CSV table of C-alpha atoms in Angstrom, one decimal:
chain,number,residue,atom,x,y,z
A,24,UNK,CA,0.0,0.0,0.0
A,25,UNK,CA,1.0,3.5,-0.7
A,26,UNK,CA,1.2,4.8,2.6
A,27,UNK,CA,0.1,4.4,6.5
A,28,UNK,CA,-4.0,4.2,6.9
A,29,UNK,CA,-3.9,5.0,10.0
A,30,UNK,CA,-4.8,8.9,10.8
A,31,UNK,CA,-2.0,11.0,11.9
A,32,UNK,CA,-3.5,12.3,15.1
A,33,UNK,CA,0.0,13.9,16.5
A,34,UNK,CA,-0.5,16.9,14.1
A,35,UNK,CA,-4.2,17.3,15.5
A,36,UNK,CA,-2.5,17.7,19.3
A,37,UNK,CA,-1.4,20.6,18.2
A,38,UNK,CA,-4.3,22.2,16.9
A,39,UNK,CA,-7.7,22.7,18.0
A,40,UNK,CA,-8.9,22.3,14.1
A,41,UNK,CA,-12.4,19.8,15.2
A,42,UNK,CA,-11.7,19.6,18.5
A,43,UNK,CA,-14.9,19.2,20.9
A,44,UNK,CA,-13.8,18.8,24.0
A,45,UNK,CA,-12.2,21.4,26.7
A,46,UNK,CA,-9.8,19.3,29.6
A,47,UNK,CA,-8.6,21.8,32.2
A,48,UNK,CA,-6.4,21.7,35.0
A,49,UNK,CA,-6.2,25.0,37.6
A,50,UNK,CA,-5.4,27.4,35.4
A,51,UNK,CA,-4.7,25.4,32.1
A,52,UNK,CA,-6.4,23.8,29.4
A,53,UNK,CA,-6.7,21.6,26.3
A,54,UNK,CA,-8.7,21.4,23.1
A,55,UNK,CA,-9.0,17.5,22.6
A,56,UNK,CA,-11.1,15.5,20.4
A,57,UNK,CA,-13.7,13.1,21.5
A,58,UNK,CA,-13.5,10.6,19.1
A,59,UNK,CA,-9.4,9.9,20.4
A,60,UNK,CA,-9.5,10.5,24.0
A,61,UNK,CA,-13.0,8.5,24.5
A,62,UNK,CA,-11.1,6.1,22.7
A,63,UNK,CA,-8.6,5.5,24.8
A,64,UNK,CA,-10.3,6.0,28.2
A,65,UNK,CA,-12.9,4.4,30.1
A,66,UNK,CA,-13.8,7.3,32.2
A,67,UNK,CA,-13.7,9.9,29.2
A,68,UNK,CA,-15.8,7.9,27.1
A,69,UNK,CA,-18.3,7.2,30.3
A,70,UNK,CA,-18.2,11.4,30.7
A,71,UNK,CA,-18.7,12.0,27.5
A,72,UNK,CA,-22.1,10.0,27.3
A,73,UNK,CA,-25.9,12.0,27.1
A,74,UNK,CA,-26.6,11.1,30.7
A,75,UNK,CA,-23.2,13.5,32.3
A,76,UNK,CA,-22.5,16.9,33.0
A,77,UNK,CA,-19.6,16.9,30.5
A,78,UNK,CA,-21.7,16.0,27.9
A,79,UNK,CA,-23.3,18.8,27.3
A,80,UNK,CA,-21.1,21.5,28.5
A,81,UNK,CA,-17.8,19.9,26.6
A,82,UNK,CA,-15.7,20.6,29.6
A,83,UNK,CA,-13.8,17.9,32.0
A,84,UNK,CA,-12.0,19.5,34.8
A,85,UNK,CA,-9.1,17.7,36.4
A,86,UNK,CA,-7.7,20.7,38.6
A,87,UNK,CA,-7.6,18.5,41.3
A,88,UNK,CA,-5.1,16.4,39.2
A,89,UNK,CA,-1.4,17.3,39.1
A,90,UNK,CA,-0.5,19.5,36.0
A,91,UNK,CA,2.5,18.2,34.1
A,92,UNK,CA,0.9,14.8,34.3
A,93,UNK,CA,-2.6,15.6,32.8
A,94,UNK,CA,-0.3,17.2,30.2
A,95,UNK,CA,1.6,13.8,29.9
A,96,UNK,CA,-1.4,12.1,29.8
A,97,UNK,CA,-3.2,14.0,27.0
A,98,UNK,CA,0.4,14.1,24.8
A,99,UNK,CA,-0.4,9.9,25.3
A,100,UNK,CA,-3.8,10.2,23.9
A,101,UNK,CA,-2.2,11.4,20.6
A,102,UNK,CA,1.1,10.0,20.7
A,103,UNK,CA,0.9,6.1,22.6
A,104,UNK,CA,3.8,7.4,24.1
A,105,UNK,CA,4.7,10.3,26.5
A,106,UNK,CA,7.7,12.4,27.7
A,107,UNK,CA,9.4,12.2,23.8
A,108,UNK,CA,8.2,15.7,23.5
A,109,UNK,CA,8.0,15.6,19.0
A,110,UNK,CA,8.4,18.7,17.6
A,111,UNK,CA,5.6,20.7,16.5
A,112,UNK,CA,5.1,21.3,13.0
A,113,UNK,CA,6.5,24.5,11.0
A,114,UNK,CA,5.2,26.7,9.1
A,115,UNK,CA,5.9,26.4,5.8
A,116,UNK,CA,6.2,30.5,5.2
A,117,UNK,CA,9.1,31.1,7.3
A,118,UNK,CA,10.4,27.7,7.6
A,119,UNK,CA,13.4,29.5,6.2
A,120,UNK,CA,14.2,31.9,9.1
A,121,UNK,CA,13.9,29.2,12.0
A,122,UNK,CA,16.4,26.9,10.2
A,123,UNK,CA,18.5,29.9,9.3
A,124,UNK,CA,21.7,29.4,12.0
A,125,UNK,CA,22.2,33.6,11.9
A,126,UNK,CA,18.7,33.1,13.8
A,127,UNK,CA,19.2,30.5,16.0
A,128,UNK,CA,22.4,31.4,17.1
A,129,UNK,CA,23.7,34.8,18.6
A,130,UNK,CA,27.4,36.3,17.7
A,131,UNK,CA,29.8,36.0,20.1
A,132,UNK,CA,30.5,38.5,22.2
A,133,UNK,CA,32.6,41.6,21.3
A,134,UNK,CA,35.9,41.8,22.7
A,135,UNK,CA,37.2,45.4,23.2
A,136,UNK,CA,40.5,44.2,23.8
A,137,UNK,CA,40.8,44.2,20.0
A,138,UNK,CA,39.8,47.4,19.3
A,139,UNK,CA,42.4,50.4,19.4
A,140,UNK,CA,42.4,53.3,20.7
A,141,UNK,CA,43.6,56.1,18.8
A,142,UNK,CA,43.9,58.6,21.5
A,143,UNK,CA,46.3,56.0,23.1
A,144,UNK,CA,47.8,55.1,20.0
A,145,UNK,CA,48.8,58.8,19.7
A,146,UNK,CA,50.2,58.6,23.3
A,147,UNK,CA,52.4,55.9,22.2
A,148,UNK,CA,50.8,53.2,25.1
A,149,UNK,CA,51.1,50.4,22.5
A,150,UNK,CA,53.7,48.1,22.6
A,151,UNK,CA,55.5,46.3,19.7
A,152,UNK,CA,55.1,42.4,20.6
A,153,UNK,CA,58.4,41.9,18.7
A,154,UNK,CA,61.4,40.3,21.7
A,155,UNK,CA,63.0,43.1,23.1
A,156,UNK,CA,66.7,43.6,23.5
A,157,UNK,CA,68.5,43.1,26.1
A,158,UNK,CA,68.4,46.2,28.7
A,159,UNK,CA,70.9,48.7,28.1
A,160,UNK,CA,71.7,52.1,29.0
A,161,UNK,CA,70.0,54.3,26.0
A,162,UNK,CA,66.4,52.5,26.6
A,163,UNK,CA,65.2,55.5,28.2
A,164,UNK,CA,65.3,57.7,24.9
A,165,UNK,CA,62.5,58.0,23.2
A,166,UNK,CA,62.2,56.5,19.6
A,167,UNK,CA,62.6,57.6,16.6
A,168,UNK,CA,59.7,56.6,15.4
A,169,UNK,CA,57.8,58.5,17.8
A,170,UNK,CA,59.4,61.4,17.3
A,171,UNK,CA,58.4,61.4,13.9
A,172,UNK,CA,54.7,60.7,14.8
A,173,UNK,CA,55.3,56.7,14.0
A,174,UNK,CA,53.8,54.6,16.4
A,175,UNK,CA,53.4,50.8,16.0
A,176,UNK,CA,51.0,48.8,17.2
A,177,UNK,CA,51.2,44.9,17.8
A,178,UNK,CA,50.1,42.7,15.0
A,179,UNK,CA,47.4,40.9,16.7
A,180,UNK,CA,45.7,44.4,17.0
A,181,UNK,CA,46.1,45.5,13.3
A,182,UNK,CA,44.8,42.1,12.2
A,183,UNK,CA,40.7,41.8,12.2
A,184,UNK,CA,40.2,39.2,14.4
A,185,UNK,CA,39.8,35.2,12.9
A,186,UNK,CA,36.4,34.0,12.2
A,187,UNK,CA,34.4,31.4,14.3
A,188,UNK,CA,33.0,29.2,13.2
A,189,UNK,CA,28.7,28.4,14.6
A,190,UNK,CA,29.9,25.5,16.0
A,191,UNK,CA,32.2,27.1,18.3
A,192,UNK,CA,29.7,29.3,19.6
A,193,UNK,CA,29.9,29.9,23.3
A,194,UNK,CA,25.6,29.8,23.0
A,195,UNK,CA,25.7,26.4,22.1
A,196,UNK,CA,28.3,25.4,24.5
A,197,UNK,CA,26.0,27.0,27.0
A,198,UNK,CA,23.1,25.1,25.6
A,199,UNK,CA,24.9,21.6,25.8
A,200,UNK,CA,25.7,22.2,29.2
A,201,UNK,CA,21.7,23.1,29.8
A,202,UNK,CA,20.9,19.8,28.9
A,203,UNK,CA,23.8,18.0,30.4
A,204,UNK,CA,22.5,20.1,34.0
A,205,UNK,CA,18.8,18.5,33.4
A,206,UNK,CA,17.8,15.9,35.3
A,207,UNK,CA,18.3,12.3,33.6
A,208,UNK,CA,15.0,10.8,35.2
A,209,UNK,CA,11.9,11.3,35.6
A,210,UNK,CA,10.4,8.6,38.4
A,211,UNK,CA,7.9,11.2,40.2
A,212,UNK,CA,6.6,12.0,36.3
A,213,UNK,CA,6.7,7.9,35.8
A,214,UNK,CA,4.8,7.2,39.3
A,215,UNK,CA,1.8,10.4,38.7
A,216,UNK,CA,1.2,9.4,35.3
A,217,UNK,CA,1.0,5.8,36.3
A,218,UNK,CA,-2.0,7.0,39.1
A,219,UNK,CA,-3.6,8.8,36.9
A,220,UNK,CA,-4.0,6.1,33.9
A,221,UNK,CA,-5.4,3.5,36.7
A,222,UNK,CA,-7.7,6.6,37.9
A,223,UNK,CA,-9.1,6.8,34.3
A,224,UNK,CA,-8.9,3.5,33.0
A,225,UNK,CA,-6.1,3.7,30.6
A,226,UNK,CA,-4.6,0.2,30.7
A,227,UNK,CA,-2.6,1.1,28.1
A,228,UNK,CA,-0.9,4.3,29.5
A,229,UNK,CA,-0.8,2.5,33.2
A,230,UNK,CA,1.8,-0.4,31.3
A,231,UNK,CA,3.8,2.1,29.5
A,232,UNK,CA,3.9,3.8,32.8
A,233,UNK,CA,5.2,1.2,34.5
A,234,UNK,CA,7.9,0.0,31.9
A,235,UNK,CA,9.1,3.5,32.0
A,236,UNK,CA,9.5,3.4,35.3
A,237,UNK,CA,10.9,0.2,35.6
A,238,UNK,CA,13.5,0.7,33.4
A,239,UNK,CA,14.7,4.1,34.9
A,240,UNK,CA,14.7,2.9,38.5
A,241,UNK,CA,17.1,-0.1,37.2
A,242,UNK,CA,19.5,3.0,35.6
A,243,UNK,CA,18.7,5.7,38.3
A,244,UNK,CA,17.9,4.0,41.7
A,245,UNK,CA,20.7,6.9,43.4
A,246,UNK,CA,18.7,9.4,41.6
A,247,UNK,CA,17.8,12.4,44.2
A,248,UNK,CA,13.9,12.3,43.5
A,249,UNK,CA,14.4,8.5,44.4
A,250,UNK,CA,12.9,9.4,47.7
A,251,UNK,CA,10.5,11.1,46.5
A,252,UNK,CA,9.0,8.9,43.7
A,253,UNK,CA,8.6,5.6,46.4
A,254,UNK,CA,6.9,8.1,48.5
A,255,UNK,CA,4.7,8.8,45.9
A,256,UNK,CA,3.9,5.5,44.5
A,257,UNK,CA,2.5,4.2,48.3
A,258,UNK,CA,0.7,7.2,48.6
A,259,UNK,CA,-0.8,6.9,45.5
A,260,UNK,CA,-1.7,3.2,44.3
A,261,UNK,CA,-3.5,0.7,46.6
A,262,UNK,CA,-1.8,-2.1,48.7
A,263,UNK,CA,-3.4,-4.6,46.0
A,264,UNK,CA,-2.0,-2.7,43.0
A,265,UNK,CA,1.6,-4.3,42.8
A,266,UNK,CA,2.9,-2.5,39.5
A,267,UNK,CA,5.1,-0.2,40.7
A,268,UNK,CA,5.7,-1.5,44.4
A,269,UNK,CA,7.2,-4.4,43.6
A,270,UNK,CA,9.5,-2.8,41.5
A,271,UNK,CA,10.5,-0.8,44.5
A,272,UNK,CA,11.0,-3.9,46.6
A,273,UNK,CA,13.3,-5.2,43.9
A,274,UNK,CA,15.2,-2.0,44.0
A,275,UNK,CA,15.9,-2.5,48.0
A,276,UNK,CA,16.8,-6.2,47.3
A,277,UNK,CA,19.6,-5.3,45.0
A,278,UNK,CA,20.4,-2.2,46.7
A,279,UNK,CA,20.0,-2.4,50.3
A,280,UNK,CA,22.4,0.9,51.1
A,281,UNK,CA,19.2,2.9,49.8
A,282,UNK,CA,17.8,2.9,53.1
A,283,UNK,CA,20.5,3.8,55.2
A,284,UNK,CA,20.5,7.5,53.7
A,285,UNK,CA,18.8,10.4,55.5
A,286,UNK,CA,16.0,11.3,52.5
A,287,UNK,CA,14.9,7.6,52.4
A,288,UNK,CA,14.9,6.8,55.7
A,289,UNK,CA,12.4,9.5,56.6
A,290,UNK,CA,10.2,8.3,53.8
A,291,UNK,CA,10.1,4.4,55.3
A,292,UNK,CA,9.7,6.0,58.7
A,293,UNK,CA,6.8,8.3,57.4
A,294,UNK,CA,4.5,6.0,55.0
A,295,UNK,CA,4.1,2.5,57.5
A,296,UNK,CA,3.0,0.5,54.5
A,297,UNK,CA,6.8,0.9,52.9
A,298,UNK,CA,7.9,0.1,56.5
A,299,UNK,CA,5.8,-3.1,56.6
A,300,UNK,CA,6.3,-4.6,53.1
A,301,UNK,CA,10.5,-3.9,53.5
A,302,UNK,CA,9.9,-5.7,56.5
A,303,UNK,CA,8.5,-8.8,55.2
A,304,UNK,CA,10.7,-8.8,52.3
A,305,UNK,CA,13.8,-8.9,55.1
A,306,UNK,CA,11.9,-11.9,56.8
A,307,UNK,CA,11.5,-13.6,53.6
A,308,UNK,CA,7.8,-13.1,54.5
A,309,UNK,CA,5.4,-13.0,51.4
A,310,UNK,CA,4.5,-9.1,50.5
């Protein structure tokens, strides 16, 4: 076949072209369309029947729901996937502009150094960079040359300075280090999103969820929101949903330093069902 059949709904997340459907959260909101998000969820597609609220006034509000991960949730709807952040899509007009490089990068900065000054220059404050002699008795005269109004400047100042090159650019130096200074997990985004798709009935999301989680805590498990994200997951799944929390019992078997530090010893102290389950696991008792 000549191409994909399958709709490409990513372009219609960014637009609200047919939408007909409002989801806000606090102070946010998003133009979604019925026919995908019902689609994926029980609860939306149960709002979005005749006999609801919703129904009529095309509005869900999740404000009591935490931001970031409504947005995460919603990027899903389009996407099967979250957190990839795709870019959106250009316009065609100026598409020439944004890939123009003069536009996405800044000059470097101008360095005065290289710029004489001809007040100083008459004054004679320049200094030849050629080796001087040795010291000897006459250095004290003045020159000839500046007698006769001659002054010389150093070569490096009469020379325009070389030119650099875009991928020497201290801006995208500063960029890479940006992105190296980000956070390399995401476990508290992992652990909400993963509530929220079990608060919904998104079975789909809730796995994808969890396999992303999964596989971060295996590479991040010293992370510094490490602490956080177990809090999180007891405090927001039930004792009988075992998605995430046995991951988090794995984690303690292979790495039992974790709760000897200060941050996750507070959190086993503070949330008794942590306490409990590490506990058992110790005792070889069943969780």
């Amino acid at each position: 076949m000549g191409g994909s059949t399958y709709p490409r709904f990513g372009r219609l997340h960014f637009t609200s072209k047919y939408s007909d459907l409002t989801i806000t959260c606090n102070y946010r909101q998003w133009a979604v369309h019925r026919a995908i998000v019902c689609s994926r969820s029980g609860f939306f597609d149960g709002a979005c029947s005749s006999q609801f609220r919703e129904a009529n006034s095309g509005v869900i509000d999740l404000s009591e729901e935490d931001e970031d991960a409504v947005e995460q949730m919603i990027h899903f709807f389009y996407h099967l996937d979250y957190l990839n952040r795709p870019e959106r899509p250009m316009a065609t007009m100026f598409r020439h502009r944004a890939n123009s490089n003069a536009r996405r990068r800044l000059p470097k900065k101008l360095d005065l150094y290289l710029i004489e000054d001809p007040l100083l220059t008459q004054a004679g404050c320049y200094v030849s960079d050629e080796p001087q002699s040795p010291t000897t008795p006459s250095e004290g005269r003045i020159s000839p040359d500046l007698v006769e109004g001659k002054v010389r400047s150093p070569k490096s100042r009469s020379q325009t300075p070389p030119l650099v090159h875009d991928d020497d650019s201290d801006y995208e130096s500063a960029e890479e280090e940006d992105e190296l200074a980000q956070p390399a997990s995401h476990l508290t985004m992992h652990t909400r999103v993963y509530a929220l798709a079990e608060k919904y009935d998104i079975p789909s999301l809730k796995q994808l969820a969890k396999t992303k989680f999964e596989m971060e805590m295996a590479c991040y498990y010293d992370s510094p929101e490490f602490a956080e994200a177990i809090e999180e997951v007891y405090c927001s799944t039930i004792d009988s949903d075992r998605g995430l929390r046995d991951v988090v019992l794995e984690t303690f078997t292979c790495h039992p330093q974790l709760a000897n530090t200060q941050d996750v010893f507070t959190v086993i102290k503070d949330t008794p069902s942590l306490a409990l389950e590490l506990f058992k696991l110790e005792r070889g008792i069943p969780v």
